[in-house]
PDB file of N, CA and C in Angstrom:
ATOM      1  N   UNK A   1       0.521  -1.093  -0.023  1.00 84.00           N
ATOM      2  CA  UNK A   1      -0.207  -0.155  -0.076  1.00 84.00           C
ATOM      3  C   UNK A   1       1.014   0.631  -0.134  1.00 84.00           C
ATOM      4  N   UNK A   2       0.526   2.237  -0.869  1.00 91.00           N
ATOM      5  CA  UNK A   2       1.042   3.803  -0.858  1.00 91.00           C
ATOM      6  C   UNK A   2       0.402   4.621   0.096  1.00 91.00           C
ATOM      7  N   UNK A   3       1.419   5.143   0.732  1.00 93.00           N
ATOM      8  CA  UNK A   3       1.006   6.336   1.618  1.00 93.00           C
ATOM      9  C   UNK A   3       0.424   7.151   1.124  1.00 93.00           C
ATOM     10  N   UNK A   4      -0.698   8.215   1.546  1.00 92.00           N
ATOM     11  CA  UNK A   4      -1.462   9.096   0.731  1.00 92.00           C
ATOM     12  C   UNK A   4      -2.240   8.629  -0.105  1.00 92.00           C
ATOM     13  N   UNK A   5      -2.522   7.263  -0.484  1.00 92.00           N
ATOM     14  CA  UNK A   5      -3.116   7.233  -1.913  1.00 92.00           C
ATOM     15  C   UNK A   5      -4.678   6.730  -1.367  1.00 92.00           C
ATOM     16  N   UNK A   6      -5.937   6.969  -2.334  1.00 92.00           N
ATOM     17  CA  UNK A   6      -7.242   6.212  -1.669  1.00 92.00           C
ATOM     18  C   UNK A   6      -7.232   4.805  -1.929  1.00 92.00           C
ATOM     19  N   UNK A   7      -7.620   4.834  -0.787  1.00 92.00           N
ATOM     20  CA  UNK A   7      -7.389   3.078  -0.263  1.00 92.00           C
ATOM     21  C   UNK A   7      -8.594   2.160  -0.175  1.00 92.00           C
ATOM     22  N   UNK A   8      -9.897   3.009  -0.216  1.00 94.00           N
ATOM     23  CA  UNK A   8     -10.915   1.917   0.894  1.00 94.00           C
ATOM     24  C   UNK A   8     -12.223   3.917   0.353  1.00 94.00           C
ATOM     25  N   UNK A   9     -13.381   3.161   0.398  1.00 94.00           N
ATOM     26  CA  UNK A   9     -14.045   3.923   0.503  1.00 94.00           C
ATOM     27  C   UNK A   9     -15.977   3.500   1.484  1.00 94.00           C
ATOM     28  N   UNK A  10     -16.183   4.274   1.403  1.00 94.00           N
ATOM     29  CA  UNK A  10     -17.183   4.091   2.425  1.00 94.00           C
ATOM     30  C   UNK A  10     -18.637   4.480   2.415  1.00 94.00           C
ATOM     31  N   UNK A  11     -19.809   4.142   2.552  1.00 93.00           N
ATOM     32  CA  UNK A  11     -21.079   4.564   2.382  1.00 93.00           C
ATOM     33  C   UNK A  11     -21.700   4.384   3.428  1.00 93.00           C
ATOM     34  N   UNK A  12     -23.007   5.003   3.708  1.00 92.00           N
ATOM     35  CA  UNK A  12     -23.737   4.872   4.569  1.00 92.00           C
ATOM     36  C   UNK A  12     -25.137   3.902   4.191  1.00 92.00           C
ATOM     37  N   UNK A  13     -25.381   3.187   4.829  1.00 93.00           N
ATOM     38  CA  UNK A  13     -27.060   2.641   4.141  1.00 93.00           C
ATOM     39  C   UNK A  13     -28.269   2.187   5.357  1.00 93.00           C
ATOM     40  N   UNK A  14     -29.276   2.342   5.237  1.00 93.00           N
ATOM     41  CA  UNK A  14     -30.495   2.319   5.676  1.00 93.00           C
ATOM     42  C   UNK A  14     -30.637   0.690   6.569  1.00 93.00           C
ATOM     43  N   UNK A  15     -30.520   0.157   5.658  1.00 94.00           N
ATOM     44  CA  UNK A  15     -30.977  -1.420   5.820  1.00 94.00           C
ATOM     45  C   UNK A  15     -29.503  -2.175   5.257  1.00 94.00           C
ATOM     46  N   UNK A  16     -28.346  -2.786   5.788  1.00 95.00           N
ATOM     47  CA  UNK A  16     -27.679  -2.878   4.629  1.00 95.00           C
ATOM     48  C   UNK A  16     -28.441  -4.495   4.537  1.00 95.00           C
ATOM     49  N   UNK A  17     -29.176  -5.326   4.884  1.00 95.00           N
ATOM     50  CA  UNK A  17     -29.351  -6.263   4.057  1.00 95.00           C
ATOM     51  C   UNK A  17     -29.635  -6.093   2.524  1.00 95.00           C
ATOM     52  N   UNK A  18     -30.745  -4.719   2.429  1.00 93.00           N
ATOM     53  CA  UNK A  18     -31.244  -4.242   1.257  1.00 93.00           C
ATOM     54  C   UNK A  18     -30.222  -3.887   0.126  1.00 93.00           C
ATOM     55  N   UNK A  19     -29.117  -2.987   1.022  1.00 95.00           N
ATOM     56  CA  UNK A  19     -28.080  -2.470  -0.179  1.00 95.00           C
ATOM     57  C   UNK A  19     -27.443  -3.801  -0.209  1.00 95.00           C
ATOM     58  N   UNK A  20     -27.278  -4.581   0.833  1.00 94.00           N
ATOM     59  CA  UNK A  20     -26.024  -5.602   0.041  1.00 94.00           C
ATOM     60  C   UNK A  20     -26.941  -6.494  -1.262  1.00 94.00           C
ATOM     61  N   UNK A  21     -28.222  -7.314  -1.008  1.00 93.00           N
ATOM     62  CA  UNK A  21     -28.851  -7.370  -2.150  1.00 93.00           C
ATOM     63  C   UNK A  21     -29.021  -7.029  -3.008  1.00 93.00           C
ATOM     64  N   UNK A  22     -29.091  -5.257  -3.328  1.00 91.00           N
ATOM     65  CA  UNK A  22     -28.833  -4.701  -4.309  1.00 91.00           C
ATOM     66  C   UNK A  22     -27.331  -4.802  -5.229  1.00 91.00           C
ATOM     67  N   UNK A  23     -26.849  -4.271  -4.307  1.00 93.00           N
ATOM     68  CA  UNK A  23     -25.174  -4.401  -4.774  1.00 93.00           C
ATOM     69  C   UNK A  23     -24.919  -5.310  -5.670  1.00 93.00           C
ATOM     70  N   UNK A  24     -25.455  -6.775  -5.420  1.00 94.00           N
ATOM     71  CA  UNK A  24     -24.692  -8.191  -5.696  1.00 94.00           C
ATOM     72  C   UNK A  24     -25.648  -8.107  -6.905  1.00 94.00           C
ATOM     73  N   UNK A  25     -26.877  -8.339  -7.069  1.00 94.00           N
ATOM     74  CA  UNK A  25     -27.811  -8.533  -8.123  1.00 94.00           C
ATOM     75  C   UNK A  25     -27.448  -7.455  -9.309  1.00 94.00           C
ATOM     76  N   UNK A  26     -26.818  -6.381  -8.529  1.00 88.00           N
ATOM     77  CA  UNK A  26     -26.347  -5.187 -10.125  1.00 88.00           C
ATOM     78  C   UNK A  26     -25.211  -5.284 -10.559  1.00 88.00           C
ATOM     79  N   UNK A  27     -24.457  -5.762  -9.246  1.00 90.00           N
ATOM     80  CA  UNK A  27     -23.240  -5.196 -10.040  1.00 90.00           C
ATOM     81  C   UNK A  27     -21.999  -6.688  -9.507  1.00 90.00           C
ATOM     82  N   UNK A  28     -22.356  -7.669  -8.893  1.00 92.00           N
ATOM     83  CA  UNK A  28     -22.002  -8.802  -8.540  1.00 92.00           C
ATOM     84  C   UNK A  28     -20.920  -8.552  -7.373  1.00 92.00           C
ATOM     85  N   UNK A  29     -21.413  -7.528  -6.614  1.00 95.00           N
ATOM     86  CA  UNK A  29     -20.500  -7.165  -5.492  1.00 95.00           C
ATOM     87  C   UNK A  29     -20.056  -8.221  -4.225  1.00 95.00           C
ATOM     88  N   UNK A  30     -18.972  -8.755  -4.097  1.00 97.00           N
ATOM     89  CA  UNK A  30     -19.535  -9.553  -3.039  1.00 97.00           C
ATOM     90  C   UNK A  30     -18.767  -8.671  -1.877  1.00 97.00           C
ATOM     91  N   UNK A  31     -19.714  -9.618  -0.145  1.00 97.00           N
ATOM     92  CA  UNK A  31     -19.766  -8.766   1.393  1.00 97.00           C
ATOM     93  C   UNK A  31     -19.039  -9.891   2.037  1.00 97.00           C
ATOM     94  N   UNK A  32     -19.048  -9.069   3.188  1.00 97.00           N
ATOM     95  CA  UNK A  32     -18.188  -9.771   4.462  1.00 97.00           C
ATOM     96  C   UNK A  32     -18.980  -8.924   5.152  1.00 97.00           C
ATOM     97  N   UNK A  33     -19.883  -9.560   5.973  1.00 97.00           N
ATOM     98  CA  UNK A  33     -20.178  -8.734   7.541  1.00 97.00           C
ATOM     99  C   UNK A  33     -19.211  -8.704   8.400  1.00 97.00           C
ATOM    100  N   UNK A  34     -19.500  -7.638   9.019  1.00 95.00           N
ATOM    101  CA  UNK A  34     -18.820  -7.355  10.876  1.00 95.00           C
ATOM    102  C   UNK A  34     -19.563  -6.726  11.451  1.00 95.00           C
ATOM    103  N   UNK A  35     -20.598  -7.651  11.679  1.00 93.00           N
ATOM    104  CA  UNK A  35     -21.263  -7.277  13.126  1.00 93.00           C
ATOM    105  C   UNK A  35     -22.576  -6.969  12.406  1.00 93.00           C
ATOM    106  N   UNK A  36     -23.383  -6.132  13.267  1.00 95.00           N
ATOM    107  CA  UNK A  36     -24.957  -5.744  12.870  1.00 95.00           C
ATOM    108  C   UNK A  36     -24.971  -4.010  11.920  1.00 95.00           C
ATOM    109  N   UNK A  37     -23.549  -3.891  12.463  1.00 96.00           N
ATOM    110  CA  UNK A  37     -23.712  -2.235  11.586  1.00 96.00           C
ATOM    111  C   UNK A  37     -22.389  -1.988  10.628  1.00 96.00           C
ATOM    112  N   UNK A  38     -21.865  -2.775   9.634  1.00 96.00           N
ATOM    113  CA  UNK A  38     -21.100  -2.835   9.008  1.00 96.00           C
ATOM    114  C   UNK A  38     -21.256  -4.332   8.080  1.00 96.00           C
ATOM    115  N   UNK A  39     -20.781  -3.759   7.025  1.00 96.00           N
ATOM    116  CA  UNK A  39     -20.344  -4.454   5.853  1.00 96.00           C
ATOM    117  C   UNK A  39     -19.253  -4.168   4.606  1.00 96.00           C
ATOM    118  N   UNK A  40     -18.252  -5.101   4.474  1.00 97.00           N
ATOM    119  CA  UNK A  40     -17.250  -4.675   3.522  1.00 97.00           C
ATOM    120  C   UNK A  40     -17.892  -5.063   2.300  1.00 97.00           C
ATOM    121  N   UNK A  41     -17.218  -4.571   1.081  1.00 96.00           N
ATOM    122  CA  UNK A  41     -17.065  -4.828   0.129  1.00 96.00           C
ATOM    123  C   UNK A  41     -16.535  -4.818  -1.094  1.00 96.00           C
ATOM    124  N   UNK A  42     -16.403  -6.342  -1.960  1.00 96.00           N
ATOM    125  CA  UNK A  42     -14.999  -6.035  -2.944  1.00 96.00           C
ATOM    126  C   UNK A  42     -15.845  -6.864  -4.237  1.00 96.00           C
ATOM    127  N   UNK A  43     -15.519  -6.565  -5.566  1.00 94.00           N
ATOM    128  CA  UNK A  43     -15.040  -7.115  -6.617  1.00 94.00           C
ATOM    129  C   UNK A  43     -15.898  -5.700  -7.199  1.00 94.00           C
ATOM    130  N   UNK A  44     -15.363  -4.605  -6.268  1.00 91.00           N
ATOM    131  CA  UNK A  44     -16.411  -3.439  -7.394  1.00 91.00           C
ATOM    132  C   UNK A  44     -14.836  -2.467  -8.026  1.00 91.00           C
ATOM    133  N   UNK A  45     -13.804  -3.078  -7.677  1.00 88.00           N
ATOM    134  CA  UNK A  45     -12.572  -1.960  -8.695  1.00 88.00           C
ATOM    135  C   UNK A  45     -11.574  -1.202  -7.534  1.00 88.00           C
ATOM    136  N   UNK A  46     -12.326  -0.778  -6.487  1.00 92.00           N
ATOM    137  CA  UNK A  46     -11.926  -0.207  -4.972  1.00 92.00           C
ATOM    138  C   UNK A  46     -12.552  -0.973  -3.899  1.00 92.00           C
ATOM    139  N   UNK A  47     -11.978  -1.151  -2.998  1.00 94.00           N
ATOM    140  CA  UNK A  47     -12.613  -1.546  -1.805  1.00 94.00           C
ATOM    141  C   UNK A  47     -13.530  -1.038  -1.451  1.00 94.00           C
ATOM    142  N   UNK A  48     -14.601  -1.181  -0.533  1.00 95.00           N
ATOM    143  CA  UNK A  48     -14.790  -0.478   0.823  1.00 95.00           C
ATOM    144  C   UNK A  48     -15.684  -0.703   1.471  1.00 95.00           C
ATOM    145  N   UNK A  49     -16.734  -0.551   2.086  1.00 95.00           N
ATOM    146  CA  UNK A  49     -18.212  -0.725   2.861  1.00 95.00           C
ATOM    147  C   UNK A  49     -19.340   0.504   3.526  1.00 95.00           C
ATOM    148  N   UNK A  50     -19.881  -0.400   3.625  1.00 94.00           N
ATOM    149  CA  UNK A  50     -21.042  -0.023   4.178  1.00 94.00           C
ATOM    150  C   UNK A  50     -21.402  -0.089   5.494  1.00 94.00           C
ATOM    151  N   UNK A  51     -21.343   1.590   5.665  1.00 94.00           N
ATOM    152  CA  UNK A  51     -22.078   1.512   7.845  1.00 94.00           C
ATOM    153  C   UNK A  51     -23.128   1.725   7.737  1.00 94.00           C
ATOM    154  N   UNK A  52     -24.028   1.038   8.876  1.00 95.00           N
ATOM    155  CA  UNK A  52     -25.595   1.090   8.916  1.00 95.00           C
ATOM    156  C   UNK A  52     -25.651   2.801   9.787  1.00 95.00           C
ATOM    157  N   UNK A  53     -26.872   3.543   9.028  1.00 93.00           N
ATOM    158  CA  UNK A  53     -27.097   4.620   9.630  1.00 93.00           C
ATOM    159  C   UNK A  53     -28.552   4.786  10.047  1.00 93.00           C
ATOM    160  N   UNK A  54     -28.900   5.089  11.386  1.00 94.00           N
ATOM    161  CA  UNK A  54     -30.619   5.614  10.482  1.00 94.00           C
ATOM    162  C   UNK A  54     -31.361   6.938  10.497  1.00 94.00           C
ATOM    163  N   UNK A  55     -30.087   7.667  10.426  1.00 91.00           N
ATOM    164  CA  UNK A  55     -30.086   8.917   9.759  1.00 91.00           C
ATOM    165  C   UNK A  55     -30.594   9.331   8.748  1.00 91.00           C
ATOM    166  N   UNK A  56     -31.099  10.309   7.969  1.00 89.00           N
ATOM    167  CA  UNK A  56     -31.533  10.668   6.436  1.00 89.00           C
ATOM    168  C   UNK A  56     -30.181  10.880   6.515  1.00 89.00           C
ATOM    169  N   UNK A  57     -29.716   9.931   4.731  1.00 88.00           N
ATOM    170  CA  UNK A  57     -28.131  10.062   4.388  1.00 88.00           C
ATOM    171  C   UNK A  57     -28.249  11.520   3.508  1.00 88.00           C
ATOM    172  N   UNK A  58     -27.673  12.624   3.642  1.00 81.00           N
ATOM    173  CA  UNK A  58     -27.179  12.964   2.626  1.00 81.00           C
ATOM    174  C   UNK A  58     -25.978  13.306   1.758  1.00 81.00           C
ATOM    175  N   UNK A  59     -25.017  13.209   2.411  1.00 78.00           N
ATOM    176  CA  UNK A  59     -23.727  12.901   1.523  1.00 78.00           C
ATOM    177  C   UNK A  59     -23.228  11.617   2.067  1.00 78.00           C
ATOM    178  N   UNK A  60     -23.876  10.349   1.460  1.00 79.00           N
ATOM    179  CA  UNK A  60     -22.961   9.058   1.959  1.00 79.00           C
ATOM    180  C   UNK A  60     -21.770   8.329   1.848  1.00 79.00           C
ATOM    181  N   UNK A  61     -21.288   9.066   1.361  1.00 89.00           N
ATOM    182  CA  UNK A  61     -19.315   8.432   0.822  1.00 89.00           C
ATOM    183  C   UNK A  61     -18.607   9.254   1.626  1.00 89.00           C
ATOM    184  N   UNK A  62     -17.550   8.130   2.344  1.00 91.00           N
ATOM    185  CA  UNK A  62     -16.274   8.923   2.443  1.00 91.00           C
ATOM    186  C   UNK A  62     -15.367   8.250   2.179  1.00 91.00           C
ATOM    187  N   UNK A  63     -14.343   9.082   1.892  1.00 92.00           N
ATOM    188  CA  UNK A  63     -13.087   8.816   1.325  1.00 92.00           C
ATOM    189  C   UNK A  63     -11.873   8.444   2.184  1.00 92.00           C
ATOM    190  N   UNK A  64     -11.571   7.114   2.406  1.00 94.00           N
ATOM    191  CA  UNK A  64     -10.137   6.239   2.732  1.00 94.00           C
ATOM    192  C   UNK A  64      -9.357   6.542   2.469  1.00 94.00           C
ATOM    193  N   UNK A  65      -8.049   7.032   2.862  1.00 92.00           N
ATOM    194  CA  UNK A  65      -6.711   7.373   2.934  1.00 92.00           C
ATOM    195  C   UNK A  65      -5.710   6.510   3.449  1.00 92.00           C
ATOM    196  N   UNK A  66      -4.602   6.063   3.357  1.00 94.00           N
ATOM    197  CA  UNK A  66      -3.964   4.757   3.595  1.00 94.00           C
ATOM    198  C   UNK A  66      -2.820   6.080   4.328  1.00 94.00           C
ATOM    199  N   UNK A  67      -2.259   5.600   5.853  1.00 94.00           N
ATOM    200  CA  UNK A  67      -0.970   5.670   5.553  1.00 94.00           C
ATOM    201  C   UNK A  67      -0.768   5.050   6.820  1.00 94.00           C
ATOM    202  N   UNK A  68       0.810   5.143   6.982  1.00 95.00           N
ATOM    203  CA  UNK A  68       1.387   3.822   7.868  1.00 95.00           C
ATOM    204  C   UNK A  68       1.693   4.551   9.244  1.00 95.00           C
ATOM    205  N   UNK A  69       1.497   5.919   9.404  1.00 95.00           N
ATOM    206  CA  UNK A  69       1.837   6.131  11.066  1.00 95.00           C
ATOM    207  C   UNK A  69       1.071   7.833  10.717  1.00 95.00           C
ATOM    208  N   UNK A  70      -0.109   6.996  11.638  1.00 96.00           N
ATOM    209  CA  UNK A  70      -1.354   7.945  11.745  1.00 96.00           C
ATOM    210  C   UNK A  70      -1.107   9.219  12.701  1.00 96.00           C
ATOM    211  N   UNK A  71       0.095   8.949  13.427  1.00 95.00           N
ATOM    212  CA  UNK A  71      -0.059  10.319  14.529  1.00 95.00           C
ATOM    213  C   UNK A  71       1.152  11.212  13.681  1.00 95.00           C
ATOM    214  N   UNK A  72       1.638  10.693  12.762  1.00 95.00           N
ATOM    215  CA  UNK A  72       2.592  11.876  11.949  1.00 95.00           C
ATOM    216  C   UNK A  72       1.201  12.067  11.009  1.00 95.00           C
ATOM    217  N   UNK A  73       0.654  11.725   9.835  1.00 95.00           N
ATOM    218  CA  UNK A  73      -0.281  12.645   9.020  1.00 95.00           C
ATOM    219  C   UNK A  73      -1.232  13.156   9.958  1.00 95.00           C
ATOM    220  N   UNK A  74      -1.752  12.767  11.044  1.00 96.00           N
ATOM    221  CA  UNK A  74      -2.622  13.619  11.979  1.00 96.00           C
ATOM    222  C   UNK A  74      -2.167  14.996  12.363  1.00 96.00           C
ATOM    223  N   UNK A  75      -1.181  15.070  12.981  1.00 95.00           N
ATOM    224  CA  UNK A  75      -0.434  15.931  13.297  1.00 95.00           C
ATOM    225  C   UNK A  75      -0.622  17.063  12.003  1.00 95.00           C
ATOM    226  N   UNK A  76       0.100  16.745  10.777  1.00 94.00           N
ATOM    227  CA  UNK A  76       0.171  17.351   9.120  1.00 94.00           C
ATOM    228  C   UNK A  76      -1.368  18.086   8.978  1.00 94.00           C
ATOM    229  N   UNK A  77      -2.258  17.030   9.265  1.00 95.00           N
ATOM    230  CA  UNK A  77      -3.603  17.402   8.883  1.00 95.00           C
ATOM    231  C   UNK A  77      -4.111  18.358   9.834  1.00 95.00           C
ATOM    232  N   UNK A  78      -3.959  18.536  11.275  1.00 94.00           N
ATOM    233  CA  UNK A  78      -4.163  19.647  12.107  1.00 94.00           C
ATOM    234  C   UNK A  78      -3.412  20.750  12.122  1.00 94.00           C
ATOM    235  N   UNK A  79      -2.030  21.025  11.563  1.00 93.00           N
ATOM    236  CA  UNK A  79      -0.881  22.123  11.200  1.00 93.00           C
ATOM    237  C   UNK A  79      -1.382  22.641  10.401  1.00 93.00           C
ATOM    238  N   UNK A  80      -1.694  22.093   8.880  1.00 91.00           N
ATOM    239  CA  UNK A  80      -2.585  22.217   7.558  1.00 91.00           C
ATOM    240  C   UNK A  80      -3.872  22.908   7.410  1.00 91.00           C
ATOM    241  N   UNK A  81      -4.673  23.165   9.175  1.00 90.00           N
ATOM    242  CA  UNK A  81      -6.184  23.309   9.016  1.00 90.00           C
ATOM    243  C   UNK A  81      -7.240  22.593   9.220  1.00 90.00           C
ATOM    244  N   UNK A  82      -6.818  21.661   9.283  1.00 92.00           N
ATOM    245  CA  UNK A  82      -7.960  20.069   8.759  1.00 92.00           C
ATOM    246  C   UNK A  82      -8.280  20.453  10.116  1.00 92.00           C
ATOM    247  N   UNK A  83      -9.339  19.253  10.939  1.00 95.00           N
ATOM    248  CA  UNK A  83     -10.528  19.673  11.869  1.00 95.00           C
ATOM    249  C   UNK A  83     -10.417  18.058  12.196  1.00 95.00           C
ATOM    250  N   UNK A  84      -9.769  17.247  13.433  1.00 97.00           N
ATOM    251  CA  UNK A  84     -10.248  15.972  13.361  1.00 97.00           C
ATOM    252  C   UNK A  84     -11.690  15.764  14.001  1.00 97.00           C
ATOM    253  N   UNK A  85     -12.966  14.858  13.774  1.00 96.00           N
ATOM    254  CA  UNK A  85     -13.687  14.437  13.602  1.00 96.00           C
ATOM    255  C   UNK A  85     -14.273  13.667  14.342  1.00 96.00           C
ATOM    256  N   UNK A  86     -13.470  12.447  14.243  1.00 97.00           N
ATOM    257  CA  UNK A  86     -13.230  11.045  15.132  1.00 97.00           C
ATOM    258  C   UNK A  86     -11.859  10.846  15.315  1.00 97.00           C
ATOM    259  N   UNK A  87     -11.484  10.689  16.462  1.00 98.00           N
ATOM    260  CA  UNK A  87     -10.369  10.673  16.907  1.00 98.00           C
ATOM    261  C   UNK A  87      -9.814   8.790  17.037  1.00 98.00           C
ATOM    262  N   UNK A  88      -8.748   8.631  16.411  1.00 97.00           N
ATOM    263  CA  UNK A  88      -7.603   7.567  16.074  1.00 97.00           C
ATOM    264  C   UNK A  88      -8.665   6.448  17.272  1.00 97.00           C
ATOM    265  N   UNK A  89      -9.760   5.456  16.456  1.00 96.00           N
ATOM    266  CA  UNK A  89      -9.878   4.257  17.081  1.00 96.00           C
ATOM    267  C   UNK A  89      -9.506   3.211  16.753  1.00 96.00           C
ATOM    268  N   UNK A  90      -9.336   2.129  16.875  1.00 96.00           N
ATOM    269  CA  UNK A  90      -9.004   0.703  16.367  1.00 96.00           C
ATOM    270  C   UNK A  90     -10.353   0.050  16.164  1.00 96.00           C
ATOM    271  N   UNK A  91     -10.091  -1.118  14.776  1.00 93.00           N
ATOM    272  CA  UNK A  91     -11.941  -1.798  14.314  1.00 93.00           C
ATOM    273  C   UNK A  91     -10.606  -2.900  13.427  1.00 93.00           C
ATOM    274  N   UNK A  92     -11.685  -3.914  13.450  1.00 90.00           N
ATOM    275  CA  UNK A  92     -10.615  -5.581  12.989  1.00 90.00           C
ATOM    276  C   UNK A  92      -9.599  -4.874  11.984  1.00 90.00           C
ATOM    277  N   UNK A  93      -8.353  -5.204  12.302  1.00 91.00           N
ATOM    278  CA  UNK A  93      -7.489  -5.082  11.009  1.00 91.00           C
ATOM    279  C   UNK A  93      -6.497  -3.915  11.036  1.00 91.00           C
ATOM    280  N   UNK A  94      -6.960  -2.548  11.630  1.00 96.00           N
ATOM    281  CA  UNK A  94      -5.959  -1.024  11.921  1.00 96.00           C
ATOM    282  C   UNK A  94      -6.870  -0.494  12.598  1.00 96.00           C
ATOM    283  N   UNK A  95      -6.785   0.931  12.328  1.00 97.00           N
ATOM    284  CA  UNK A  95      -6.663   2.076  13.460  1.00 97.00           C
ATOM    285  C   UNK A  95      -7.172   2.962  12.120  1.00 97.00           C
ATOM    286  N   UNK A  96      -7.744   4.017  12.786  1.00 97.00           N
ATOM    287  CA  UNK A  96      -8.165   4.952  11.750  1.00 97.00           C
ATOM    288  C   UNK A  96      -8.738   6.304  12.554  1.00 97.00           C
ATOM    289  N   UNK A  97      -8.723   7.712  11.824  1.00 97.00           N
ATOM    290  CA  UNK A  97      -9.480   8.357  12.041  1.00 97.00           C
ATOM    291  C   UNK A  97     -10.277   9.269  11.337  1.00 97.00           C
ATOM    292  N   UNK A  98     -10.993  10.595  11.027  1.00 96.00           N
ATOM    293  CA  UNK A  98     -11.401  10.919  10.479  1.00 96.00           C
ATOM    294  C   UNK A  98     -11.372  12.458  10.983  1.00 96.00           C
ATOM    295  N   UNK A  99     -11.832  12.805   9.332  1.00 93.00           N
ATOM    296  CA  UNK A  99     -10.939  14.680   9.775  1.00 93.00           C
ATOM    297  C   UNK A  99     -11.752  15.414   8.507  1.00 93.00           C
ATOM    298  N   UNK A 100     -11.612  16.983   8.723  1.00 91.00           N
ATOM    299  CA  UNK A 100     -12.655  17.779   7.783  1.00 91.00           C
ATOM    300  C   UNK A 100     -11.467  18.297   6.498  1.00 91.00           C
ATOM    301  N   UNK A 101     -11.913  18.567   5.386  1.00 90.00           N
ATOM    302  CA  UNK A 101     -10.547  19.545   5.328  1.00 90.00           C
ATOM    303  C   UNK A 101     -11.038  21.081   5.497  1.00 90.00           C
ATOM    304  N   UNK A 102     -10.686  21.801   4.735  1.00 80.00           N
ATOM    305  CA  UNK A 102     -11.029  22.947   5.080  1.00 80.00           C
ATOM    306  C   UNK A 102     -12.069  23.840   4.382  1.00 80.00           C
ATOM    307  N   UNK A 103     -12.223  22.893   3.355  1.00 76.00           N
ATOM    308  CA  UNK A 103     -13.602  23.094   2.812  1.00 76.00           C
ATOM    309  C   UNK A 103     -14.711  22.306   3.716  1.00 76.00           C
ATOM    310  N   UNK A 104     -14.402  21.810   4.574  1.00 84.00           N
ATOM    311  CA  UNK A 104     -15.632  20.693   5.103  1.00 84.00           C
ATOM    312  C   UNK A 104     -15.900  19.247   4.634  1.00 84.00           C
ATOM    313  N   UNK A 105     -15.234  18.924   3.511  1.00 80.00           N
ATOM    314  CA  UNK A 105     -15.119  17.397   3.397  1.00 80.00           C
ATOM    315  C   UNK A 105     -14.466  16.602   4.374  1.00 80.00           C
ATOM    316  N   UNK A 106     -15.399  15.554   4.391  1.00 90.00           N
ATOM    317  CA  UNK A 106     -14.755  14.436   5.585  1.00 90.00           C
ATOM    318  C   UNK A 106     -14.417  13.547   4.665  1.00 90.00           C
ATOM    319  N   UNK A 107     -13.069  12.725   5.245  1.00 90.00           N
ATOM    320  CA  UNK A 107     -12.215  12.280   4.477  1.00 90.00           C
ATOM    321  C   UNK A 107     -11.883  10.996   6.157  1.00 90.00           C
ATOM    322  N   UNK A 108     -11.217   9.986   5.863  1.00 95.00           N
ATOM    323  CA  UNK A 108     -10.764   9.026   7.041  1.00 95.00           C
ATOM    324  C   UNK A 108      -9.003   8.769   6.611  1.00 95.00           C
ATOM    325  N   UNK A 109      -8.463   8.043   7.450  1.00 94.00           N
ATOM    326  CA  UNK A 109      -7.275   8.091   7.333  1.00 94.00           C
ATOM    327  C   UNK A 109      -7.328   6.796   8.082  1.00 94.00           C
ATOM    328  N   UNK A 110      -6.485   5.590   7.611  1.00 96.00           N
ATOM    329  CA  UNK A 110      -6.211   4.523   7.943  1.00 96.00           C
ATOM    330  C   UNK A 110      -4.569   3.569   7.967  1.00 96.00           C
ATOM    331  N   UNK A 111      -4.453   2.640   8.765  1.00 96.00           N
ATOM    332  CA  UNK A 111      -3.481   2.166   8.649  1.00 96.00           C
ATOM    333  C   UNK A 111      -3.373   0.831   9.641  1.00 96.00           C
ATOM    334  N   UNK A 112      -2.780  -0.407   9.010  1.00 93.00           N
ATOM    335  CA  UNK A 112      -2.795  -1.862   9.968  1.00 93.00           C
ATOM    336  C   UNK A 112      -2.258  -2.039  10.719  1.00 93.00           C
ATOM    337  N   UNK A 113      -2.554  -2.489  12.126  1.00 82.00           N
ATOM    338  CA  UNK A 113      -1.850  -2.964  12.730  1.00 82.00           C
ATOM    339  C   UNK A 113      -0.525  -3.842  12.475  1.00 82.00           C
TER     340      UNK A 113
END
């Protein structure tokens, strides 16, 4: 994996089973369930996932970048005027955080453990 490259994309869904059936039927995507609130997809050109939400979805995508050193890139983001919206947290296979760029776009950065 390359630092600073788009590595993953996340979307929101109000019904994970329904969204999974839709993308399987239409595009042959394959899914892995990670508990009741998250499914990962592959066979789509770029791997990603759907996170469950009960909120109205307005902008349902999250671009996820990769960087081997989360603390280093987090400091750079903050120094350049970015705002951390979710501090570093762990998930199966890695850690990540989310931030707003100066225009208000939310992105995430992850690294493997």
